[in-house]
JSON list of C-alpha atoms in Angstrom, two decimals:
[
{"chain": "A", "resi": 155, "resn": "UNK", "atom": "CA", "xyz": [9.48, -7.82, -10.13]},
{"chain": "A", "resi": 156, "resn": "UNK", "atom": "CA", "xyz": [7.47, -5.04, -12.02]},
{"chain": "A", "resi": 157, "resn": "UNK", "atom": "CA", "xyz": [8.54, -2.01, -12.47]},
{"chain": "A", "resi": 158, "resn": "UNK", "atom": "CA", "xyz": [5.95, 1.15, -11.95]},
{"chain": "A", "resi": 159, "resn": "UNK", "atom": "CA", "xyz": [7.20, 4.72, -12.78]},
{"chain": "A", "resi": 160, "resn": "UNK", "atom": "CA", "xyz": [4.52, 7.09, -11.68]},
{"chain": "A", "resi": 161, "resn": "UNK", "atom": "CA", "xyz": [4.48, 10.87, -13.48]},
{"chain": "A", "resi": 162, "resn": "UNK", "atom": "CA", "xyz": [4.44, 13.76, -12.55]},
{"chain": "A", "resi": 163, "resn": "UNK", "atom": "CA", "xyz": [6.18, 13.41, -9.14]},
{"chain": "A", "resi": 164, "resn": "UNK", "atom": "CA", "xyz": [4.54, 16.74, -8.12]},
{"chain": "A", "resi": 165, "resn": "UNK", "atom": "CA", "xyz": [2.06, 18.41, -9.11]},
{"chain": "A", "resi": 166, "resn": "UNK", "atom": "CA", "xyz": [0.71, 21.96, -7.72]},
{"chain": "A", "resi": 167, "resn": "UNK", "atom": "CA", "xyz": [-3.19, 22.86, -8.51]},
{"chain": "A", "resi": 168, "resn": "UNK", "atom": "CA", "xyz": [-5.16, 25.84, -8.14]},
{"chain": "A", "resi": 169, "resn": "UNK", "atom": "CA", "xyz": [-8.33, 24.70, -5.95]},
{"chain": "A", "resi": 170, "resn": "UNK", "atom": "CA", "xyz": [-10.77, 23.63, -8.83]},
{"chain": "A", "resi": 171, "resn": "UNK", "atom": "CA", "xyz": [-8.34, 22.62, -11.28]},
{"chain": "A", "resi": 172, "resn": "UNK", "atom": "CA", "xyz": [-8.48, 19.00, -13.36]},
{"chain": "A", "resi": 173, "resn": "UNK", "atom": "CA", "xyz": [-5.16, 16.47, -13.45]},
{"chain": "A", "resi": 174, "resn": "UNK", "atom": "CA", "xyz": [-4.17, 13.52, -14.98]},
{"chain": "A", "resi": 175, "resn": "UNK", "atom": "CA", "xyz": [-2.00, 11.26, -12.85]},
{"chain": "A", "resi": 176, "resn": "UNK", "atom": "CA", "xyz": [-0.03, 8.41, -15.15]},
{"chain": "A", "resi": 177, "resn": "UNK", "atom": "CA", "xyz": [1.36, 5.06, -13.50]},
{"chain": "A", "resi": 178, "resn": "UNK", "atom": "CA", "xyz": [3.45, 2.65, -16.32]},
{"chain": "A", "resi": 179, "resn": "UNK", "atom": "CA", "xyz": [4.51, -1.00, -15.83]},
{"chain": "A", "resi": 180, "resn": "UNK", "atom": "CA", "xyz": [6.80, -2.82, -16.92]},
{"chain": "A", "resi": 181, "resn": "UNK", "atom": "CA", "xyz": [4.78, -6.25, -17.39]},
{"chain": "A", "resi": 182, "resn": "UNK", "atom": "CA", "xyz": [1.51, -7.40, -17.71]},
{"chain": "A", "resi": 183, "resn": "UNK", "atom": "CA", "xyz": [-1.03, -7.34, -14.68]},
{"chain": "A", "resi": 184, "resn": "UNK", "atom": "CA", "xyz": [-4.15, -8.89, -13.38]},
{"chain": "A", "resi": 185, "resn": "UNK", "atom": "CA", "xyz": [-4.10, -6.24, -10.71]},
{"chain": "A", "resi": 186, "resn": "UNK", "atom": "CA", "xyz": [-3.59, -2.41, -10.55]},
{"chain": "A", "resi": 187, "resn": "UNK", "atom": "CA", "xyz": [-4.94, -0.32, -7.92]},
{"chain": "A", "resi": 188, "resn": "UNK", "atom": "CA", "xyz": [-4.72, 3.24, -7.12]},
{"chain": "A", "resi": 189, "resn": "UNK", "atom": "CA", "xyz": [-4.33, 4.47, -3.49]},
{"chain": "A", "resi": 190, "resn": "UNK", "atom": "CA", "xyz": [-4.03, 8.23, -1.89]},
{"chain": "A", "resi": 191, "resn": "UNK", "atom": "CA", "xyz": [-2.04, 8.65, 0.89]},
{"chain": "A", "resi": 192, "resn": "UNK", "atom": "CA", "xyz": [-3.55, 11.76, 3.11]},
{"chain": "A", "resi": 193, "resn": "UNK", "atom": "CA", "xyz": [-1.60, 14.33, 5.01]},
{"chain": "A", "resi": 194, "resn": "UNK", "atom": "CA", "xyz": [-2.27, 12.27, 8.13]},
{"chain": "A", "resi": 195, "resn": "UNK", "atom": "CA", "xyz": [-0.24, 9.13, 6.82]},
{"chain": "A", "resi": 196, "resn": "UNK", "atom": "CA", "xyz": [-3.54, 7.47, 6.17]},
{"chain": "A", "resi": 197, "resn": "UNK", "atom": "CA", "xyz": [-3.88, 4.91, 2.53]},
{"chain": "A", "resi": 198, "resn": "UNK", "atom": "CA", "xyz": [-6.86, 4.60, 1.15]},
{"chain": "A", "resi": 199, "resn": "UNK", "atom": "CA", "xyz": [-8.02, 2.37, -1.81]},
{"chain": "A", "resi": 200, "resn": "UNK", "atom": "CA", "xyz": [-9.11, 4.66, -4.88]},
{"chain": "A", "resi": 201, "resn": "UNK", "atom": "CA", "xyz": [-9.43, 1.99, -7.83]},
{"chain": "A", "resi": 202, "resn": "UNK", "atom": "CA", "xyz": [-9.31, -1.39, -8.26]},
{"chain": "A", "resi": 203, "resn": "UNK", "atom": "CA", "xyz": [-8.85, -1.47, -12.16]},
{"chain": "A", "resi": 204, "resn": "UNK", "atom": "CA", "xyz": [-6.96, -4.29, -13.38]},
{"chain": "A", "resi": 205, "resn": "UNK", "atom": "CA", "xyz": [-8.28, -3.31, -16.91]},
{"chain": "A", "resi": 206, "resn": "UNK", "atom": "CA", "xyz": [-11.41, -0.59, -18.26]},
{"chain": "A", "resi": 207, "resn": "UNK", "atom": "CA", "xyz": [-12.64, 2.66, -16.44]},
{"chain": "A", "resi": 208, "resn": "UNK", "atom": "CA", "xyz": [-14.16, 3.29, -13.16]},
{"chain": "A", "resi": 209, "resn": "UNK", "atom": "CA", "xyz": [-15.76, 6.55, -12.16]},
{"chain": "A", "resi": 210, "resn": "UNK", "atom": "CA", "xyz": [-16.06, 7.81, -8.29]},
{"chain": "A", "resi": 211, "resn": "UNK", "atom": "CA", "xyz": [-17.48, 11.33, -8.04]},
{"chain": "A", "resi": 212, "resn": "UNK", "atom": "CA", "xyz": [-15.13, 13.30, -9.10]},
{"chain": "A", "resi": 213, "resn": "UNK", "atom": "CA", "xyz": [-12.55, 10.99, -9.28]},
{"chain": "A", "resi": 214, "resn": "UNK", "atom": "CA", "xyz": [-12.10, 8.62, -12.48]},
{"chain": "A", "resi": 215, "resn": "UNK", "atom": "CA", "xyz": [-9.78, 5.72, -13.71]},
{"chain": "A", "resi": 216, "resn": "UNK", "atom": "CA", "xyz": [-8.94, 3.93, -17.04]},
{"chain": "A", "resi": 217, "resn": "UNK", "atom": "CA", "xyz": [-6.13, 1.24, -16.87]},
{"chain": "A", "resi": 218, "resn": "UNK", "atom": "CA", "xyz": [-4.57, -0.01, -21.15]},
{"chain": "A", "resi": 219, "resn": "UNK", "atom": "CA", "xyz": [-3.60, -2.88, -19.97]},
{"chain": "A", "resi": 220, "resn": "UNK", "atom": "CA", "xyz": [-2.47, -3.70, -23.22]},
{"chain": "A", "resi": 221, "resn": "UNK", "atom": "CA", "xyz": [-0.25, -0.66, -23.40]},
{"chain": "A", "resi": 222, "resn": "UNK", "atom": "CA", "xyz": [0.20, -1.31, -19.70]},
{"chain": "A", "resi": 223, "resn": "UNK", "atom": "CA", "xyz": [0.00, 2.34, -18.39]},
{"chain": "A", "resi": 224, "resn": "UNK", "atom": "CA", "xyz": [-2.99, 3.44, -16.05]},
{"chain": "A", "resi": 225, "resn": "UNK", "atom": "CA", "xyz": [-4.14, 6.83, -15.66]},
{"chain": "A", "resi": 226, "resn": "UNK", "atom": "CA", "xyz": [-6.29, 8.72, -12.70]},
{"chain": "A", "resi": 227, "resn": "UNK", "atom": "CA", "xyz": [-7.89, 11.91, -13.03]},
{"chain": "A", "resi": 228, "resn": "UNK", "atom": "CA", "xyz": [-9.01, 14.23, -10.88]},
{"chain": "A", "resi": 229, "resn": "UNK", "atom": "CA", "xyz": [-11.45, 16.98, -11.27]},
{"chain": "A", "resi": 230, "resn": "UNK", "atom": "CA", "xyz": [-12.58, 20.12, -10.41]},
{"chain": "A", "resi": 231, "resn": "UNK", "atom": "CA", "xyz": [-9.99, 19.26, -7.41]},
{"chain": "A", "resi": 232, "resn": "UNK", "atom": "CA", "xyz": [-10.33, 20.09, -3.80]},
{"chain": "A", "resi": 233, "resn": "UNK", "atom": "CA", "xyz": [-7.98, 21.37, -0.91]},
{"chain": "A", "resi": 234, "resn": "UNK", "atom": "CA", "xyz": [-9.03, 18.06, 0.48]},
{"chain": "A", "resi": 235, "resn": "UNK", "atom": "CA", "xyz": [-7.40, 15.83, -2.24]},
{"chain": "A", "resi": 236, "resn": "UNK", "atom": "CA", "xyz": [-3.85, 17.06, -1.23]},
{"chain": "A", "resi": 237, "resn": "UNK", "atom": "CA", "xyz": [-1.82, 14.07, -0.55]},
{"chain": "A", "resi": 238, "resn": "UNK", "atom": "CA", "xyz": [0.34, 11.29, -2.64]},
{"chain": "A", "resi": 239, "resn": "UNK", "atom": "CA", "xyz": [-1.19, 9.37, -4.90]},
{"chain": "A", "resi": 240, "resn": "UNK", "atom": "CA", "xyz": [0.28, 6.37, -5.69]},
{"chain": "A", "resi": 241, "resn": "UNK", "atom": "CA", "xyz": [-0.28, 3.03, -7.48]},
{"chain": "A", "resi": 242, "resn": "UNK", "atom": "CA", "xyz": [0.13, -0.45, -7.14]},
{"chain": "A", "resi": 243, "resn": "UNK", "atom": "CA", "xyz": [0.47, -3.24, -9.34]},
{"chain": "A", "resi": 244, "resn": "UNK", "atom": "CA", "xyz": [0.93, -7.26, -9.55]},
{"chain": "A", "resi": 245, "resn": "UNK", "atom": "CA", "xyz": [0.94, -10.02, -11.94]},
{"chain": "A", "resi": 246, "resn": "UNK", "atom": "CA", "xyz": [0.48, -12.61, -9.08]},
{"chain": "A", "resi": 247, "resn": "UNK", "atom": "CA", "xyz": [-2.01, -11.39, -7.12]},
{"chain": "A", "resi": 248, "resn": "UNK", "atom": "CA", "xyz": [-0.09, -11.42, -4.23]},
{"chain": "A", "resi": 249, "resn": "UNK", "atom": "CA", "xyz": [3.52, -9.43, -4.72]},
{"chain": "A", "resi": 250, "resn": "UNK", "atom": "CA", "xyz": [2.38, -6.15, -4.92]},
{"chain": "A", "resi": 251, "resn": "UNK", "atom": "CA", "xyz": [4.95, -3.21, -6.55]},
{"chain": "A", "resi": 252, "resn": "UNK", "atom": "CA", "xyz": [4.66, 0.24, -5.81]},
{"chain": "A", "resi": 253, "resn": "UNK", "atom": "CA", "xyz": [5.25, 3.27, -7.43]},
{"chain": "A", "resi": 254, "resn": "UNK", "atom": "CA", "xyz": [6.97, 6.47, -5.82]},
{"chain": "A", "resi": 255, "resn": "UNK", "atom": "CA", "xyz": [4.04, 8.20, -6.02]},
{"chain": "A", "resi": 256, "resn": "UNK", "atom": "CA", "xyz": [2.45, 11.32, -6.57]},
{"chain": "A", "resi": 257, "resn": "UNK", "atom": "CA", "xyz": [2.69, 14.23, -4.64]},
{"chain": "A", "resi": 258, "resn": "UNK", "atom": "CA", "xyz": [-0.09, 16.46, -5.06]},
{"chain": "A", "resi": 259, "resn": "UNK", "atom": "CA", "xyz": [-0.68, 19.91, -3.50]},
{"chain": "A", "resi": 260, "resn": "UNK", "atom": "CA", "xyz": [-3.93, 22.06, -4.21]},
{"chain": "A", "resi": 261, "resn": "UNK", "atom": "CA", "xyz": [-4.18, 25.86, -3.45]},
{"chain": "A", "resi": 262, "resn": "UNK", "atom": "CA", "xyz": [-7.43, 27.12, -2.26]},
{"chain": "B", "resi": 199, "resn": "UNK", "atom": "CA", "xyz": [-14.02, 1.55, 6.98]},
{"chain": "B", "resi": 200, "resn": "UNK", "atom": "CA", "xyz": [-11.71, -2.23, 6.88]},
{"chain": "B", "resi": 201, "resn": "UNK", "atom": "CA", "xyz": [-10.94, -3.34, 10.51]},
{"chain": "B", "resi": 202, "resn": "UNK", "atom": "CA", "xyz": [-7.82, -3.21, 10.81]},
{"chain": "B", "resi": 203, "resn": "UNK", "atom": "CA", "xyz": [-5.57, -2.29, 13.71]},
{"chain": "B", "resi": 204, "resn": "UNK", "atom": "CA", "xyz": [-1.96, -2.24, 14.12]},
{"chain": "B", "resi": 205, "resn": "UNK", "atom": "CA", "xyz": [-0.09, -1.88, 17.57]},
{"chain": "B", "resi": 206, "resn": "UNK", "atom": "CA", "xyz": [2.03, 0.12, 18.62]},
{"chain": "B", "resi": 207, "resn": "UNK", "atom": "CA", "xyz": [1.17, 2.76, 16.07]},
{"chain": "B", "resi": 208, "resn": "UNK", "atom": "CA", "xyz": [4.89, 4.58, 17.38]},
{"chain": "B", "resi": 209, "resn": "UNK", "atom": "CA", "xyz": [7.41, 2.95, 19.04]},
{"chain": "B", "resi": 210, "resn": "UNK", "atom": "CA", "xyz": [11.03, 3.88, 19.99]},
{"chain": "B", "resi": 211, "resn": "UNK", "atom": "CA", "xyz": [13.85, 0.78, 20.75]},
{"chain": "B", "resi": 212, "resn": "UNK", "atom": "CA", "xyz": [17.87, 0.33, 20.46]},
{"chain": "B", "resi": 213, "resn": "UNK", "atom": "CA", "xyz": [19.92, -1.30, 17.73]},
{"chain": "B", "resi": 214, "resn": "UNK", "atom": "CA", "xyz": [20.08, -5.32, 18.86]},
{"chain": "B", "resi": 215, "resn": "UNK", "atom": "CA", "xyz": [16.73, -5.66, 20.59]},
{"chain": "B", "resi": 216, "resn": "UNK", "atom": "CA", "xyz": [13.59, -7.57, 18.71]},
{"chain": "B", "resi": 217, "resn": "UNK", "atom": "CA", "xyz": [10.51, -6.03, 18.31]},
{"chain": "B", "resi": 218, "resn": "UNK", "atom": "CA", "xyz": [6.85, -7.03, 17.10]},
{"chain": "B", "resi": 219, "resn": "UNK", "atom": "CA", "xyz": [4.20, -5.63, 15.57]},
{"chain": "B", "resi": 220, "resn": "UNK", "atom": "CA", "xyz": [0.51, -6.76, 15.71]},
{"chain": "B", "resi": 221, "resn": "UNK", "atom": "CA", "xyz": [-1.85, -6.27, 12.60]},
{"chain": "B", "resi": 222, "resn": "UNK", "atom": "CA", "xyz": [-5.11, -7.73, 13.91]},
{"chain": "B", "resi": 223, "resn": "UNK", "atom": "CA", "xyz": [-8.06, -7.47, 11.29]},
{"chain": "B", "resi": 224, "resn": "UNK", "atom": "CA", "xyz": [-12.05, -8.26, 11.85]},
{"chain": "B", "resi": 225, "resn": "UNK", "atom": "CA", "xyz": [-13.13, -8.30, 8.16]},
{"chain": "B", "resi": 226, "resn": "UNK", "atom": "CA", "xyz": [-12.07, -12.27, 8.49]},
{"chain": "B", "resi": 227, "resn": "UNK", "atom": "CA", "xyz": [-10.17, -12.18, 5.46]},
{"chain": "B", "resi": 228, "resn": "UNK", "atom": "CA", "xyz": [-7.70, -14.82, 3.87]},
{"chain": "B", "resi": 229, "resn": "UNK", "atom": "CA", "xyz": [-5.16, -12.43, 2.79]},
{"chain": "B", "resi": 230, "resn": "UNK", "atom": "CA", "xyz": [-2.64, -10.53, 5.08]},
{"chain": "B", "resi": 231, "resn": "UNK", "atom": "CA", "xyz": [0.32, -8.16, 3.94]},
{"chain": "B", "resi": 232, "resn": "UNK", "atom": "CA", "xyz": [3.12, -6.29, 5.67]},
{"chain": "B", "resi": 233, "resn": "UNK", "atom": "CA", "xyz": [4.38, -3.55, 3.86]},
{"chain": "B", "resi": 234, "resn": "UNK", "atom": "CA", "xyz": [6.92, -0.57, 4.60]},
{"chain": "B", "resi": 235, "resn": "UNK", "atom": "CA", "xyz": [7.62, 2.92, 3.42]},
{"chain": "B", "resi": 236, "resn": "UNK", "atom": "CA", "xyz": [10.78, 4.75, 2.97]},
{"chain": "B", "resi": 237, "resn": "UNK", "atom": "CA", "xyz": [11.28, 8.34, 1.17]},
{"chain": "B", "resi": 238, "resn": "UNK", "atom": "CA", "xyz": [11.87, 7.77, -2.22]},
{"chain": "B", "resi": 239, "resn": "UNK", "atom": "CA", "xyz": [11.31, 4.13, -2.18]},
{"chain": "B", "resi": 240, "resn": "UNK", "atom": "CA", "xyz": [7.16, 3.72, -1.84]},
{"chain": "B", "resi": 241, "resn": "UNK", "atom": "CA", "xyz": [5.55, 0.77, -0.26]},
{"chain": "B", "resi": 242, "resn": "UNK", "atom": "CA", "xyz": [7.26, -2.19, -0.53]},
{"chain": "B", "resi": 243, "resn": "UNK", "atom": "CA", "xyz": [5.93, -5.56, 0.63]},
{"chain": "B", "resi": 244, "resn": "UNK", "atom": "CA", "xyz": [7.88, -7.27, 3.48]},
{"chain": "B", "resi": 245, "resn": "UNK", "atom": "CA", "xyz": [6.04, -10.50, 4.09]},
{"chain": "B", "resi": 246, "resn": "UNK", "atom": "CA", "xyz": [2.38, -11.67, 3.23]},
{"chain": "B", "resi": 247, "resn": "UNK", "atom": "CA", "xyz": [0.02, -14.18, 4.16]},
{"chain": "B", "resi": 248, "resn": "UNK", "atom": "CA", "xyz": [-2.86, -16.64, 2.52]},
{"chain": "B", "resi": 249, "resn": "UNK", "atom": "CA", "xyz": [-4.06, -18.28, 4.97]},
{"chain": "B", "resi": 250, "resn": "UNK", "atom": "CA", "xyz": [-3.16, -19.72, 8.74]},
{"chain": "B", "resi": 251, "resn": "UNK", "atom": "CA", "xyz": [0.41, -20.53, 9.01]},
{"chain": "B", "resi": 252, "resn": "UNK", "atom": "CA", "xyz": [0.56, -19.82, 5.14]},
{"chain": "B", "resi": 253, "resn": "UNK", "atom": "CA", "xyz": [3.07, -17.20, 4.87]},
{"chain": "B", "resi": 254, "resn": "UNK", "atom": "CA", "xyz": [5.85, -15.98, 1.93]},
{"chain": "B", "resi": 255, "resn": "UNK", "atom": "CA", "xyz": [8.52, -13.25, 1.55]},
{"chain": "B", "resi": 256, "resn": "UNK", "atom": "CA", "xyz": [7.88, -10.38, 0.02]},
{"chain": "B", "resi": 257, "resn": "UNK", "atom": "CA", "xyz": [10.58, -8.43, -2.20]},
{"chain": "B", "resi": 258, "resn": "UNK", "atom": "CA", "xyz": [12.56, -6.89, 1.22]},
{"chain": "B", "resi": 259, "resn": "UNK", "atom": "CA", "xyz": [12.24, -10.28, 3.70]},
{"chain": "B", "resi": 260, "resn": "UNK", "atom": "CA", "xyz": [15.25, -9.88, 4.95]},
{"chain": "B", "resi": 261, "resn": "UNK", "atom": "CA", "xyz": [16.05, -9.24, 9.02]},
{"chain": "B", "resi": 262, "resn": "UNK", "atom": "CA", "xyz": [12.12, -9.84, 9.07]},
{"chain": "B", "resi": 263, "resn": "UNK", "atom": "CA", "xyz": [9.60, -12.63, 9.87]},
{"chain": "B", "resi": 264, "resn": "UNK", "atom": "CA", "xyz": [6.03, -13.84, 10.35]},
{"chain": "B", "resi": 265, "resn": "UNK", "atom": "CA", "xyz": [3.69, -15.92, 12.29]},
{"chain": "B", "resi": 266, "resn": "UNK", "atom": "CA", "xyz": [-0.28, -16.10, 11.61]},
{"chain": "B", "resi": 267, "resn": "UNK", "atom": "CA", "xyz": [-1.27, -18.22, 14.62]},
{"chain": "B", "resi": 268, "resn": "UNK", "atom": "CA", "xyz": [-4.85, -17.10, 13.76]},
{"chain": "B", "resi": 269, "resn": "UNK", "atom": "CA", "xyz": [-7.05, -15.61, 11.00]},
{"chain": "B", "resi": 270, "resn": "UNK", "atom": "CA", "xyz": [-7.36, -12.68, 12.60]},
{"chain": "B", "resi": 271, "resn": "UNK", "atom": "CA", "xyz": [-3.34, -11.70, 13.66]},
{"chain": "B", "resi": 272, "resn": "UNK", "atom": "CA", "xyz": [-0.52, -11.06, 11.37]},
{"chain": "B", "resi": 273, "resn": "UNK", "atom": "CA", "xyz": [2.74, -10.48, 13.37]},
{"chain": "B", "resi": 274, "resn": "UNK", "atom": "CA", "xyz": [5.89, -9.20, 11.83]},
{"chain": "B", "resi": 275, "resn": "UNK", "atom": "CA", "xyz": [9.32, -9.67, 13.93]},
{"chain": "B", "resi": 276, "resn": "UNK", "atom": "CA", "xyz": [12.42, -7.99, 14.25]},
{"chain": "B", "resi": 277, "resn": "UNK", "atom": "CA", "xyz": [14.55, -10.66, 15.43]},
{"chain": "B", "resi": 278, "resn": "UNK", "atom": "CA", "xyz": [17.53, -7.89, 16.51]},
{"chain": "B", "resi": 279, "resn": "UNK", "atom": "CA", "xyz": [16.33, -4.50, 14.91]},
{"chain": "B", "resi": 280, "resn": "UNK", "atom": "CA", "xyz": [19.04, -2.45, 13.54]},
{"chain": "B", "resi": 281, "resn": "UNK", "atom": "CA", "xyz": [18.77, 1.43, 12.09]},
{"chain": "B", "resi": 282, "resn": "UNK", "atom": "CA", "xyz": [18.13, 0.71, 8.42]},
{"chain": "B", "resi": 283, "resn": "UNK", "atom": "CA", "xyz": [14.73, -0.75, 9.80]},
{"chain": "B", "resi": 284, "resn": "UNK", "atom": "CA", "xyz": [13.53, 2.52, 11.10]},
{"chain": "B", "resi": 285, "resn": "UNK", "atom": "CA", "xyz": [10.44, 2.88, 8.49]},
{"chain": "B", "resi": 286, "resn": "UNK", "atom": "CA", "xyz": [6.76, 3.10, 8.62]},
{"chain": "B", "resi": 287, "resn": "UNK", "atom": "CA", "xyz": [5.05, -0.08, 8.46]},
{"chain": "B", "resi": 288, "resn": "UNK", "atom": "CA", "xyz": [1.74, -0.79, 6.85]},
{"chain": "B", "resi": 289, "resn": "UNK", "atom": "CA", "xyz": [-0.75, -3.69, 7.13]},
{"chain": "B", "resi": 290, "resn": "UNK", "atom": "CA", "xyz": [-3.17, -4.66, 4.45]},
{"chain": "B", "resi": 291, "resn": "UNK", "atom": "CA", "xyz": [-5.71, -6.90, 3.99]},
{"chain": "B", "resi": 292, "resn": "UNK", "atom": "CA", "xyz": [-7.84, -7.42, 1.15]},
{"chain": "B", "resi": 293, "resn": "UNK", "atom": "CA", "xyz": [-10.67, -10.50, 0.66]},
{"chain": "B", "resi": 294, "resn": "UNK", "atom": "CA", "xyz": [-10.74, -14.40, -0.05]},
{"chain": "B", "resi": 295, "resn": "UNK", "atom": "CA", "xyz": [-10.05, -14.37, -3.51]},
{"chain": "B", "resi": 296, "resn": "UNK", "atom": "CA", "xyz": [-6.95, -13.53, -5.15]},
{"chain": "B", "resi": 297, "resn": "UNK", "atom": "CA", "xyz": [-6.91, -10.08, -7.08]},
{"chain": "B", "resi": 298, "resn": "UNK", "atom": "CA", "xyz": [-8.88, -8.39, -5.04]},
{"chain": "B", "resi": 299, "resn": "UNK", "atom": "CA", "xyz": [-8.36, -4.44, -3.31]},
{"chain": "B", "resi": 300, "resn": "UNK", "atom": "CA", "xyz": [-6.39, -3.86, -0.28]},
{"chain": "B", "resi": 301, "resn": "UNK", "atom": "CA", "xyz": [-7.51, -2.08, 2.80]},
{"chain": "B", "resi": 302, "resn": "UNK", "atom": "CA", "xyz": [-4.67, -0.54, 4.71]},
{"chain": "B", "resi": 303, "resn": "UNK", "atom": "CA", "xyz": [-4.08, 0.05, 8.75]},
{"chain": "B", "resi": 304, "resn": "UNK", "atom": "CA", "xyz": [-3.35, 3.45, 10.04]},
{"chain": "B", "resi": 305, "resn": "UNK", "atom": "CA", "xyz": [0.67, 2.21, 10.17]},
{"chain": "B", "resi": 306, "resn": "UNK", "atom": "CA", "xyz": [3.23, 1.96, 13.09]},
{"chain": "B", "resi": 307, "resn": "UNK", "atom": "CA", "xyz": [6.24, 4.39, 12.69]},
{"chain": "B", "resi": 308, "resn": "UNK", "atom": "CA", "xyz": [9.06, 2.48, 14.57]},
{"chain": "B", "resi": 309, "resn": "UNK", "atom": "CA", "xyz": [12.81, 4.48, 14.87]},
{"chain": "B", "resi": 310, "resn": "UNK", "atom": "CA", "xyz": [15.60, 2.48, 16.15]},
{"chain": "B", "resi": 311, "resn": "UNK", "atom": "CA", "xyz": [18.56, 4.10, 17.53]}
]
């Protein structure tokens, strides 16, 4: 299967603060998504971005497929973005591989 | 907000006896995933499904299987549980076509002593 290494495994942000979250893969994909994972155990879809950038508020995504590494950033970030970040990744469309995630904290 | 719904979201049971979870979705899509999450390890995908009765293993299948009776109801069994299955387990869905996002359930933590 793939393999997805996701970096930093923690990060710790002053309230208002901007990050860059990396995910890397092993092979080539037709599908990477980005999740976050909130204090309550919920997952919720972030990105869908098999390739190119996507922008949501303050959120943004820009998947190199070609260098296969995908990258989410967060700005100006909010108590309310504290949670694990993680992504996701398949070359079949169906077997999805996981990374360990990120564990992000933000300070008010 | 997906509907999805898994039951039980907790449950408790001994070493030996089966259990089964219930993913039940209204969004009437094609594609149904069980998934579980361990410290350290992620999500990683148990069983999936692509249709009615369609269903393949996933990169941890073992001790686990399926049914998908109906569009609608994924079911994941535990044919004799034992402790290394203690996990969170996660439903997804995502639409018709192939390569398209997932929407996760709210997850069912099962412990099994």
């Amino acid at each position: 299967g793939i393999q997805v290494e996701q970096s930093p495994p923690d990060l710790i942000l002053q309230e208002g603060a901007n990050s860059t979250l990396r995910c890397n893969f092993s092979d080539s994909v037709n599908n990477l998504q980005w999740f976050h994972q909130n204090p309550w155990g919920q997952l919720i879809n972030l990105f869908y971005i098999p390739s190119g950038t996507k922008q949501n508020g303050r959120l943004s995504a820009t998947t190199v497929a070609t260098e296969r590494y995908s990258l989410l950033y967060i700005s100006s970030s909010q108590t309310t973005d504290s949670g694990v970040y993680f992504c996701a990744a398949s070359n079949t469309g169906n077997q999805f591989y996981f990374g360990t995630g990120t564990s992000l904290t933000v300070i008010p | 907000d997906a509907g999805i719904t898994q039951s039980p979201r907790h449950k408790v049971t001994e070493t030996g006896t089966p259990v089964t979870l219930r993913c039940h979705q209204t969004e009437n899509h094609r594609y149904m995933y069980w998934y579980r999450q361990d410290p350290g390890h992620g999500l990683r995908l148990i069983h999936y499904s692509y249709g009615v009765k369609d269903t393949d293993k996933g990169e941890v299948s073992d001790g686990y299987s399926v049914s998908r009776s109906k569009t609608e109801d994924f079911l994941l069994t535990l044919e004799s549980a034992t402790s290394s299955q203690t996990s969170v387990y996660f439903c997804a869905i995502s639409p018709d076509r192939v390569g398209q996002p997932q929407h996760f359930g709210d997850g069912t933590r099962l412990s099994i002593l």
